[in-house]
mmCIF file of C-alpha atoms and ligand atoms in Angstrom:
data_model
loop_
_atom_site.group_PDB
_atom_site.id
_atom_site.type_symbol
_atom_site.label_atom_id
_atom_site.label_comp_id
_atom_site.label_asym_id
_atom_site.label_seq_id
_atom_site.Cartn_x
_atom_site.Cartn_y
_atom_site.Cartn_z
ATOM 1 C CA MET A 525 24.965 55.665 14.485
ATOM 2 C CA SER A 526 22.968 52.580 14.993
ATOM 3 C CA GLN A 527 24.936 49.759 16.874
ATOM 4 C CA SER A 528 24.590 47.491 13.266
ATOM 5 C CA ASP A 529 26.128 50.575 11.857
ATOM 6 C CA GLN A 530 29.490 49.826 13.596
ATOM 7 C CA PRO A 531 32.345 48.962 12.619
ATOM 8 C CA VAL A 532 33.960 45.941 14.638
ATOM 9 C CA ALA A 533 37.682 45.173 15.318
ATOM 10 C CA ILE A 534 39.536 42.857 16.994
ATOM 11 C CA VAL A 535 42.850 43.704 18.034
ATOM 12 C CA THR A 536 45.281 40.775 19.240
ATOM 13 C CA GLY A 537 47.445 41.053 22.381
ATOM 14 C CA ALA A 538 45.712 44.511 23.249
ATOM 15 C CA GLY A 539 46.216 44.665 26.562
ATOM 16 C CA ARG A 540 49.647 46.397 27.030
ATOM 17 C CA GLY A 541 52.224 48.012 24.675
ATOM 18 C CA LEU A 542 51.153 48.714 20.388
ATOM 19 C CA GLY A 543 48.478 46.634 21.010
ATOM 20 C CA ARG A 544 46.405 48.706 23.562
ATOM 21 C CA GLU A 545 46.917 52.283 21.873
ATOM 22 C CA HIS A 546 45.869 50.270 18.624
ATOM 23 C CA ALA A 547 42.804 48.813 20.337
ATOM 24 C CA LEU A 548 42.107 52.889 22.060
ATOM 25 C CA ALA A 549 43.142 54.399 18.380
ATOM 26 C CA LEU A 550 40.193 52.404 16.865
ATOM 27 C CA ALA A 551 37.827 52.791 19.405
ATOM 28 C CA ARG A 552 38.424 56.452 19.063
ATOM 29 C CA ALA A 553 37.930 56.116 15.720
ATOM 30 C CA GLY A 554 34.019 54.766 15.889
ATOM 31 C CA TYR A 555 34.806 50.938 16.561
ATOM 32 C CA ALA A 556 33.320 48.323 18.828
ATOM 33 C CA VAL A 557 36.239 46.683 19.475
ATOM 34 C CA VAL A 558 37.550 43.127 20.690
ATOM 35 C CA VAL A 559 40.067 43.505 23.801
ATOM 36 C CA ASN A 560 42.422 40.014 23.107
ATOM 37 C CA ASP A 561 45.290 39.746 25.024
ATOM 38 C CA LEU A 562 46.418 36.247 26.709
ATOM 39 C CA GLY A 563 47.878 38.630 29.386
ATOM 40 C CA GLY A 564 51.363 36.998 29.657
ATOM 41 C CA ALA A 565 55.052 37.741 30.003
ATOM 42 C CA GLY A 566 56.939 39.160 27.559
ATOM 43 C CA ASP A 567 58.374 35.237 26.759
ATOM 44 C CA GLY A 568 55.394 34.033 26.597
ATOM 45 C CA ARG A 569 54.820 32.928 29.566
ATOM 46 C CA GLY A 570 51.795 32.797 31.857
ATOM 47 C CA ALA A 571 48.501 34.792 31.285
ATOM 48 C CA ASP A 572 46.836 37.646 33.346
ATOM 49 C CA ALA A 573 42.477 39.210 32.427
ATOM 50 C CA THR A 574 43.999 41.831 34.528
ATOM 51 C CA PRO A 575 45.487 44.154 30.989
ATOM 52 C CA ALA A 576 42.936 43.188 28.390
ATOM 53 C CA ALA A 577 40.181 44.095 31.869
ATOM 54 C CA GLN A 578 41.383 47.327 31.479
ATOM 55 C CA VAL A 579 41.527 48.344 28.312
ATOM 56 C CA VAL A 580 38.156 47.280 27.928
ATOM 57 C CA ALA A 581 37.055 49.742 31.142
ATOM 58 C CA GLU A 582 38.733 52.697 29.161
ATOM 59 C CA ILE A 583 37.116 52.500 26.344
ATOM 60 C CA GLU A 584 33.553 52.074 28.010
ATOM 61 C CA ALA A 585 34.953 54.817 30.528
ATOM 62 C CA TRP A 586 34.415 57.429 27.482
ATOM 63 C CA GLY A 587 31.272 55.657 26.300
ATOM 64 C CA GLY A 588 32.899 53.476 23.469
ATOM 65 C CA ARG A 589 32.209 49.964 22.894
ATOM 66 C CA ALA A 590 34.462 47.017 23.942
ATOM 67 C CA VAL A 591 34.346 42.922 24.986
ATOM 68 C CA ALA A 592 37.844 41.751 26.800
ATOM 69 C CA ASP A 593 38.954 38.170 25.581
ATOM 70 C CA GLY A 594 41.808 35.883 26.730
ATOM 71 C CA SER A 595 42.341 33.888 24.103
ATOM 72 C CA ASP A 596 45.695 32.096 23.115
ATOM 73 C CA VAL A 597 45.909 32.829 19.331
ATOM 74 C CA ALA A 598 48.544 30.579 19.001
ATOM 75 C CA ASN A 599 45.842 28.020 19.607
ATOM 76 C CA TRP A 600 43.410 27.181 16.336
ATOM 77 C CA GLN A 601 40.402 26.605 18.259
ATOM 78 C CA ALA A 602 40.649 29.367 20.174
ATOM 79 C CA ALA A 603 41.715 31.303 17.840
ATOM 80 C CA GLY A 604 38.108 30.797 16.250
ATOM 81 C CA GLN A 605 36.188 31.379 19.183
ATOM 82 C CA LEU A 606 37.265 34.821 18.994
ATOM 83 C CA ILE A 607 36.107 35.863 15.917
ATOM 84 C CA ASP A 608 32.962 33.912 17.085
ATOM 85 C CA LYS A 609 32.877 35.630 19.844
ATOM 86 C CA ALA A 610 33.226 39.565 17.153
ATOM 87 C CA VAL A 611 30.399 38.151 15.029
ATOM 88 C CA ALA A 612 28.225 37.470 18.468
ATOM 89 C CA THR A 613 29.148 40.004 20.697
ATOM 90 C CA PHE A 614 28.872 43.164 17.908
ATOM 91 C CA GLY A 615 27.228 41.292 15.554
ATOM 92 C CA ARG A 616 29.355 41.389 12.081
ATOM 93 C CA LEU A 617 33.382 41.632 12.084
ATOM 94 C CA ASP A 618 35.596 44.884 10.199
ATOM 95 C CA ALA A 619 38.796 44.460 10.750
ATOM 96 C CA LEU A 620 41.123 42.026 12.316
ATOM 97 C CA VAL A 621 45.128 43.265 13.711
ATOM 98 C CA ASN A 622 46.779 40.411 14.821
ATOM 99 C CA ASN A 623 50.083 41.964 17.053
ATOM 100 C CA ALA A 624 49.778 39.636 19.227
ATOM 101 C CA GLY A 625 53.932 38.634 20.331
ATOM 102 C CA CYS A 626 56.041 37.616 21.826
ATOM 103 C CA LEU A 627 60.375 37.469 22.714
ATOM 104 C CA ARG A 628 63.096 35.072 23.479
ATOM 105 C CA ASP A 629 66.198 36.375 21.757
ATOM 106 C CA ARG A 630 68.825 33.760 21.727
ATOM 107 C CA THR A 631 71.711 32.619 18.489
ATOM 108 C CA VAL A 632 70.793 30.048 16.347
ATOM 109 C CA ALA A 633 73.171 27.660 18.005
ATOM 110 C CA ASN A 634 71.801 28.341 21.490
ATOM 111 C CA PHE A 635 68.422 28.364 20.885
ATOM 112 C CA THR A 636 65.926 25.362 22.032
ATOM 113 C CA GLU A 637 62.868 23.606 20.815
ATOM 114 C CA GLU A 638 60.594 25.539 23.257
ATOM 115 C CA ASP A 639 61.949 28.628 22.559
ATOM 116 C CA TRP A 640 61.411 28.375 18.573
ATOM 117 C CA ASP A 641 58.578 26.740 18.946
ATOM 118 C CA LEU A 642 56.454 29.622 21.343
ATOM 119 C CA VAL A 643 58.219 32.412 19.106
ATOM 120 C CA VAL A 644 57.355 31.069 16.237
ATOM 121 C CA GLY A 645 53.675 29.891 17.611
ATOM 122 C CA VAL A 646 52.254 32.446 19.267
ATOM 123 C CA ASN A 647 54.168 35.588 16.404
ATOM 124 C CA LEU A 648 52.988 33.200 13.036
ATOM 125 C CA LYS A 649 51.126 30.531 14.020
ATOM 126 C CA GLY A 650 49.158 33.007 16.266
ATOM 127 C CA THR A 651 49.446 34.937 13.308
ATOM 128 C CA ALA A 652 47.385 32.525 10.767
ATOM 129 C CA ALA A 653 44.350 31.206 13.334
ATOM 130 C CA PRO A 654 42.736 34.541 13.277
ATOM 131 C CA LEU A 655 43.688 35.178 10.172
ATOM 132 C CA HIS A 656 42.274 31.675 8.744
ATOM 133 C CA HIS A 657 38.614 32.240 10.755
ATOM 134 C CA ALA A 658 38.415 35.685 10.088
ATOM 135 C CA ALA A 659 39.441 34.420 5.979
ATOM 136 C CA ARG A 660 37.161 31.738 6.531
ATOM 137 C CA TYR A 661 34.106 34.564 8.145
ATOM 138 C CA TRP A 662 34.802 36.641 4.828
ATOM 139 C CA ARG A 663 34.563 34.479 2.541
ATOM 140 C CA ASP A 664 31.529 32.892 3.599
ATOM 141 C CA LEU A 665 29.875 36.572 4.429
ATOM 142 C CA SER A 666 30.489 37.149 0.555
ATOM 143 C CA LYS A 667 29.788 34.182 -0.507
ATOM 144 C CA GLN A 668 26.144 34.437 1.049
ATOM 145 C CA THR A 669 25.621 37.900 0.191
ATOM 146 C CA GLY A 670 26.726 38.056 -2.850
ATOM 147 C CA MET A 671 29.028 41.068 -2.783
ATOM 148 C CA PRO A 672 32.321 41.366 -1.783
ATOM 149 C CA VAL A 673 32.753 42.750 2.050
ATOM 150 C CA GLN A 674 34.518 45.830 3.226
ATOM 151 C CA ALA A 675 37.043 44.059 5.778
ATOM 152 C CA ALA A 676 40.662 44.196 6.230
ATOM 153 C CA VAL A 677 43.724 43.028 8.064
ATOM 154 C CA VAL A 678 46.960 44.597 9.532
ATOM 155 C CA ASN A 679 49.564 42.050 10.665
ATOM 156 C CA THR A 680 52.175 42.856 12.867
ATOM 157 C CA THR A 681 55.711 42.003 11.403
ATOM 158 C CA SER A 682 58.988 43.220 12.821
ATOM 159 C CA ALA A 683 62.039 44.826 10.768
ATOM 160 C CA SER A 684 64.247 42.101 12.540
ATOM 161 C CA GLY A 685 62.029 39.756 10.221
ATOM 162 C CA LEU A 686 62.518 42.584 7.116
ATOM 163 C CA TYR A 687 65.970 42.978 8.139
ATOM 164 C CA ALA A 688 67.432 39.355 9.689
ATOM 165 C CA ASN A 689 67.869 41.078 12.700
ATOM 166 C CA ALA A 690 71.758 38.491 14.161
ATOM 167 C CA GLY A 691 70.706 37.363 17.557
ATOM 168 C CA GLN A 692 66.414 36.621 16.923
ATOM 169 C CA GLY A 693 66.824 33.996 14.126
ATOM 170 C CA ASN A 694 63.314 32.118 15.596
ATOM 171 C CA TYR A 695 62.071 35.583 15.532
ATOM 172 C CA ALA A 696 62.761 37.029 12.850
ATOM 173 C CA ALA A 697 61.760 34.348 11.217
ATOM 174 C CA ALA A 698 58.497 33.728 12.514
ATOM 175 C CA LYS A 699 58.091 38.030 11.526
ATOM 176 C CA ALA A 700 59.476 37.313 8.387
ATOM 177 C CA GLY A 701 56.682 34.705 8.088
ATOM 178 C CA VAL A 702 53.598 36.713 8.702
ATOM 179 C CA ALA A 703 54.689 38.903 5.925
ATOM 180 C CA ALA A 704 55.319 36.490 3.458
ATOM 181 C CA LEU A 705 51.718 35.063 5.154
ATOM 182 C CA THR A 706 50.640 39.010 4.759
ATOM 183 C CA VAL A 707 51.334 39.559 0.695
ATOM 184 C CA VAL A 708 49.721 35.839 -0.016
ATOM 185 C CA ALA A 709 46.370 36.235 2.339
ATOM 186 C CA ALA A 710 45.968 39.723 -0.125
ATOM 187 C CA ARG A 711 46.150 37.797 -2.816
ATOM 188 C CA GLU A 712 44.155 35.570 -2.080
ATOM 189 C CA LEU A 713 41.168 37.055 -0.516
ATOM 190 C CA ALA A 714 40.936 40.240 -3.156
ATOM 191 C CA ARG A 715 38.167 38.593 -4.445
ATOM 192 C CA TYR A 716 35.826 38.639 -1.578
ATOM 193 C CA GLY A 717 36.457 41.869 -0.921
ATOM 194 C CA VAL A 718 39.342 41.660 1.975
ATOM 195 C CA ARG A 719 42.182 43.190 2.159
ATOM 196 C CA VAL A 720 46.105 42.595 3.880
ATOM 197 C CA ASN A 721 48.761 44.680 4.734
ATOM 198 C CA ALA A 722 51.652 44.424 7.027
ATOM 199 C CA ILE A 723 53.134 46.760 9.123
ATOM 200 C CA ALA A 724 56.909 47.104 11.374
ATOM 201 C CA PRO A 725 56.229 49.370 14.256
ATOM 202 C CA VAL A 726 59.051 50.322 16.387
ATOM 203 C CA ALA A 727 58.228 51.208 20.050
ATOM 204 C CA ALA A 728 59.226 51.661 23.559
ATOM 205 C CA THR A 729 57.420 48.908 25.304
ATOM 206 C CA ARG A 730 58.342 46.271 27.567
ATOM 207 C CA LEU A 731 59.816 44.605 24.417
ATOM 208 C CA THR A 732 61.569 47.418 23.532
ATOM 209 C CA ASP A 733 62.812 48.358 27.394
ATOM 210 C CA SER A 734 66.320 46.932 27.802
ATOM 211 C CA VAL A 735 67.401 48.276 24.292
ATOM 212 C CA MET A 736 66.035 52.025 24.593
ATOM 213 C CA SER A 737 67.557 55.135 25.928
ATOM 214 C CA ASP A 738 65.636 57.063 27.501
ATOM 215 C CA ALA A 739 65.872 59.312 24.279
ATOM 216 C CA ALA A 740 64.804 56.935 22.127
ATOM 217 C CA LYS A 741 62.015 56.112 25.201
ATOM 218 C CA GLU A 742 60.302 59.235 24.215
ATOM 219 C CA ARG A 743 60.583 59.291 20.220
ATOM 220 C CA PHE A 744 58.854 55.690 19.670
ATOM 221 C CA ASP A 745 55.902 56.477 21.998
ATOM 222 C CA PRO A 746 53.772 53.172 20.512
ATOM 223 C CA THR A 747 50.952 56.229 20.012
ATOM 224 C CA ARG A 748 52.529 57.085 16.853
ATOM 225 C CA VAL A 749 52.488 53.732 15.738
ATOM 226 C CA SER A 750 48.321 53.227 15.520
ATOM 227 C CA PRO A 751 47.599 56.276 12.918
ATOM 228 C CA LEU A 752 48.792 53.651 10.428
ATOM 229 C CA VAL A 753 46.520 51.203 11.657
ATOM 230 C CA VAL A 754 43.356 53.371 11.880
ATOM 231 C CA TYR A 755 44.103 54.131 7.607
ATOM 232 C CA LEU A 756 44.823 50.449 6.527
ATOM 233 C CA VAL A 757 41.675 49.180 7.957
ATOM 234 C CA GLY A 758 39.914 52.730 6.920
ATOM 235 C CA PRO A 759 37.791 54.282 3.251
ATOM 236 C CA GLN A 760 41.052 55.762 2.472
ATOM 237 C CA ALA A 761 42.964 52.665 2.384
ATOM 238 C CA SER A 762 40.385 50.863 -0.369
ATOM 239 C CA ALA A 763 42.943 50.256 -2.885
ATOM 240 C CA VAL A 764 46.304 49.008 -0.551
ATOM 241 C CA THR A 765 46.365 45.810 -0.205
ATOM 242 C CA GLY A 766 49.193 43.413 0.224
ATOM 243 C CA ARG A 767 51.957 46.800 1.172
ATOM 244 C CA ILE A 768 54.078 46.005 4.035
ATOM 245 C CA PHE A 769 55.070 49.842 5.887
ATOM 246 C CA GLU A 770 57.539 50.519 8.754
ATOM 247 C CA LEU A 771 56.540 53.034 11.394
ATOM 248 C CA GLY A 772 58.768 53.886 14.141
ATOM 249 C CA GLY A 773 58.532 58.054 15.782
ATOM 250 C CA ASP A 774 58.122 59.860 13.079
ATOM 251 C CA ALA A 775 59.013 57.742 10.286
ATOM 252 C CA LEU A 776 56.819 56.311 8.014
ATOM 253 C CA VAL A 777 58.910 53.291 5.356
ATOM 254 C CA ALA A 778 56.821 51.246 2.644
ATOM 255 C CA VAL A 779 58.891 48.573 2.491
ATOM 256 C CA ASP A 780 59.527 46.782 -1.035
ATOM 257 C CA PRO A 781 59.550 42.775 -0.357
ATOM 258 C CA ALA A 782 62.055 40.614 -1.846
ATOM 259 C CA ARG A 783 61.983 40.544 -5.583
ATOM 260 C CA PRO A 784 64.646 39.065 -7.777
ATOM 261 C CA VAL A 785 67.102 41.877 -8.929
ATOM 262 C CA ALA A 786 69.865 40.274 -11.460
ATOM 263 C CA GLY A 787 70.241 36.739 -13.202
ATOM 264 C CA LEU A 788 71.392 34.592 -16.458
ATOM 265 C CA ARG A 789 69.815 32.126 -18.255
ATOM 266 C CA ALA A 790 72.611 28.427 -18.605
ATOM 267 C CA GLU A 791 73.837 27.399 -22.381
ATOM 268 C CA GLY A 792 72.697 24.644 -22.872
ATOM 269 C CA GLY A 793 69.576 24.705 -20.217
ATOM 270 C CA VAL A 794 71.547 23.338 -17.387
ATOM 271 C CA TRP A 795 74.112 24.641 -14.620
ATOM 272 C CA THR A 796 76.482 22.697 -13.379
ATOM 273 C CA PRO A 797 78.251 23.762 -10.447
ATOM 274 C CA GLU A 798 81.575 25.046 -11.820
ATOM 275 C CA HIS A 799 79.348 27.542 -14.680
ATOM 276 C CA VAL A 800 77.279 28.597 -10.936
ATOM 277 C CA ALA A 801 81.059 29.152 -9.399
ATOM 278 C CA ARG A 802 82.332 31.448 -12.147
ATOM 279 C CA VAL A 803 78.577 33.794 -12.799
ATOM 280 C CA ALA A 804 77.602 34.062 -8.907
ATOM 281 C CA PRO A 805 79.812 36.357 -7.387
ATOM 282 C CA GLY A 806 78.900 38.550 -10.873
ATOM 283 C CA LEU A 807 74.970 38.447 -9.897
ATOM 284 C CA ILE A 808 75.478 39.591 -6.626
ATOM 285 C CA GLU A 809 77.600 42.317 -7.107
ATOM 286 C CA GLN A 810 74.421 43.667 -8.803
ATOM 287 C CA LEU A 811 72.626 42.839 -5.531
ATOM 288 C CA PRO A 812 71.690 46.199 -3.803
ATOM 289 C CA PRO A 813 73.648 46.322 -0.252
ATOM 290 C CA GLU A 814 72.618 44.180 2.331
ATOM 291 C CA MET A 815 70.533 45.996 5.079
ATOM 292 C CA THR A 816 70.688 45.488 8.405
ATOM 293 C CA ILE A 817 68.391 46.067 11.149
ATOM 294 C CA ILE A 818 71.038 49.137 11.738
ATOM 295 C CA ASP A 819 71.149 50.344 8.656
ATOM 296 C CA ALA A 820 67.058 50.410 8.453
ATOM 297 C CA GLY A 821 66.911 52.837 11.652
ATOM 298 C CA ARG A 822 69.546 54.706 10.119
ATOM 299 C CA PHE A 823 67.730 55.286 6.838
ATOM 300 C CA MET A 824 64.833 56.239 8.119
ATOM 301 C CA GLN A 825 66.640 59.173 10.075
ATOM 302 C CA THR A 826 67.466 60.607 6.693
ATOM 303 C CA LEU A 827 63.732 60.607 5.655
ATOM 304 C CA PRO A 828 62.649 64.359 3.918
ATOM 305 C CA VAL A 829 59.690 65.838 6.542
ATOM 306 C CA SER A 830 56.233 65.728 4.662
ATOM 307 C CA SER A 831 54.125 68.636 5.854
ATOM 308 C CA GLY A 832 50.744 66.404 5.318
ATOM 309 C CA ALA A 833 50.361 67.238 1.714
ATOM 310 C CA ALA A 834 50.338 64.272 -0.790
ATOM 311 C CA GLU A 835 53.708 63.719 -1.299
ATOM 312 C CA ARG A 836 56.282 61.919 -2.913
ATOM 313 C CA ALA A 837 60.018 60.818 -0.987
HETATM 314 N N1 NAD B 1045 58.282 47.461 20.309
HETATM 315 C C1 NAD B 1045 58.681 46.993 19.310
HETATM 316 O O1 NAD B 1045 59.783 47.974 18.601
HETATM 317 C C2 NAD B 1045 58.384 45.896 18.161
HETATM 318 C C3 NAD B 1045 58.985 46.024 16.565
HETATM 319 C C4 NAD B 1045 58.796 45.189 15.870
HETATM 320 C C5 NAD B 1045 57.812 44.181 16.331
HETATM 321 N N2 NAD B 1045 56.711 44.408 16.820
HETATM 322 C C6 NAD B 1045 55.805 43.334 17.387
HETATM 323 O O2 NAD B 1045 54.772 44.095 17.918
HETATM 324 C C7 NAD B 1045 53.622 43.320 18.956
HETATM 325 C C8 NAD B 1045 53.351 44.391 19.872
HETATM 326 O O3 NAD B 1045 54.722 44.302 20.471
HETATM 327 P P1 NAD B 1045 54.746 44.812 21.796
HETATM 328 O O4 NAD B 1045 55.714 45.126 21.484
HETATM 329 O O5 NAD B 1045 53.642 46.174 22.301
HETATM 330 O O6 NAD B 1045 55.352 44.433 22.748
HETATM 331 P P2 NAD B 1045 53.809 43.827 24.392
HETATM 332 O O7 NAD B 1045 55.116 43.096 24.883
HETATM 333 O O8 NAD B 1045 53.800 45.117 25.003
HETATM 334 O O9 NAD B 1045 52.457 43.305 23.875
HETATM 335 C C9 NAD B 1045 52.432 42.720 23.127
HETATM 336 C C10 NAD B 1045 51.345 41.936 24.053
HETATM 337 O O10 NAD B 1045 50.590 40.246 23.469
HETATM 338 C C11 NAD B 1045 50.119 39.624 24.052
HETATM 339 N N3 NAD B 1045 50.405 38.089 24.108
HETATM 340 C C12 NAD B 1045 51.251 37.611 23.387
HETATM 341 N N4 NAD B 1045 51.248 36.343 23.642
HETATM 342 C C13 NAD B 1045 50.034 35.702 23.237
HETATM 343 C C14 NAD B 1045 48.658 34.950 22.318
HETATM 344 N N5 NAD B 1045 49.459 34.045 22.212
HETATM 345 N N6 NAD B 1045 47.826 34.868 22.535
HETATM 346 C C15 NAD B 1045 47.032 36.843 23.199
HETATM 347 N N7 NAD B 1045 47.997 37.599 23.572
HETATM 348 C C16 NAD B 1045 49.207 37.306 23.700
HETATM 349 C C17 NAD B 1045 50.955 39.902 25.416
HETATM 350 O O11 NAD B 1045 50.289 39.581 26.516
HETATM 351 C C18 NAD B 1045 51.430 41.430 25.811
HETATM 352 O O12 NAD B 1045 50.152 42.126 25.823
HETATM 353 C C19 NAD B 1045 54.132 42.413 18.688
HETATM 354 O O13 NAD B 1045 53.898 41.093 17.196
HETATM 355 C C20 NAD B 1045 56.220 42.444 18.035
HETATM 356 O O14 NAD B 1045 56.736 41.254 17.747
HETATM 357 C C21 NAD B 1045 57.116 45.407 18.080
#
């Protein structure tokens, strides 16, 4: 493959944890990789260029191509420079993996404005900003050539956002926002040939260190998540867009985003509070049982085992 034929991927937050594994897996799958990482602590404080540089060195050591980038993805302008850097360094952009994230777990009554701004900033704006700049790049390219590009985005949501984990209001709100943004972007960018999907990983990293047993850490090795990312950006997923998958250990789950379940129309066209009060309990009864993050974990453990054939659950 000549260098100009080599596909190019950006992975944000790729200095450590899941992002590091995604970057290494994409490099092994033949991508030149922009390894973005601000390099701060798990709660979003500080910066360090070392983790991203180490991942680049690892990729280059076995003959891959990679470049480090220390942009803060929550900074709109820096996120634009990140997209420009991929194109300036490697001549093109085929895949964007929005993975950077941070945590500051507090209840709604306890979180501060700073906790809110930082967690929503990194997880949600830090997804929206690179997505926006990449979308502009691909839209303009598609208009220039008169052809759809073949590009893909993988965003990172979380079971915390999908199933509303108590104690993580800031993080869950940001990750639920990422899930909604994924579907919106998939609908908007399809005409330019850009697919957008999201993953909700479960992995032993510094973010989950305090909540996982040693057995769980082994089971949820972060390397086990990256094959989903490689699939989603690649040609085998050419018809897959606007979808959300959970992957943790050996379990892969397709998640249905919120949809209406039961409803009534008011006689005379207008609801009164009393009329709502009479029918609301009956509507609620028709909803599926509430799914917590613990229920979702149990669900994963009850899944049938796939042998590798194209099976249905
Ligand atoms: N580990 C899990 O079980 C789990 C579960 C659900 C979702 N996630 C999500 O997966 C992603 C990766 O998390 P992880 O568990 O590997 O954590 P991690 O802390 O090991 O990795 C996150 C990386 O993002 C980088 N980062 C943070 N803020 C940044 C910024 N503003 N700009 C650029 N880089 C920044 C950090 O330096 C770090 O290297 C996150 O979005 C996280 O919310 C993880």
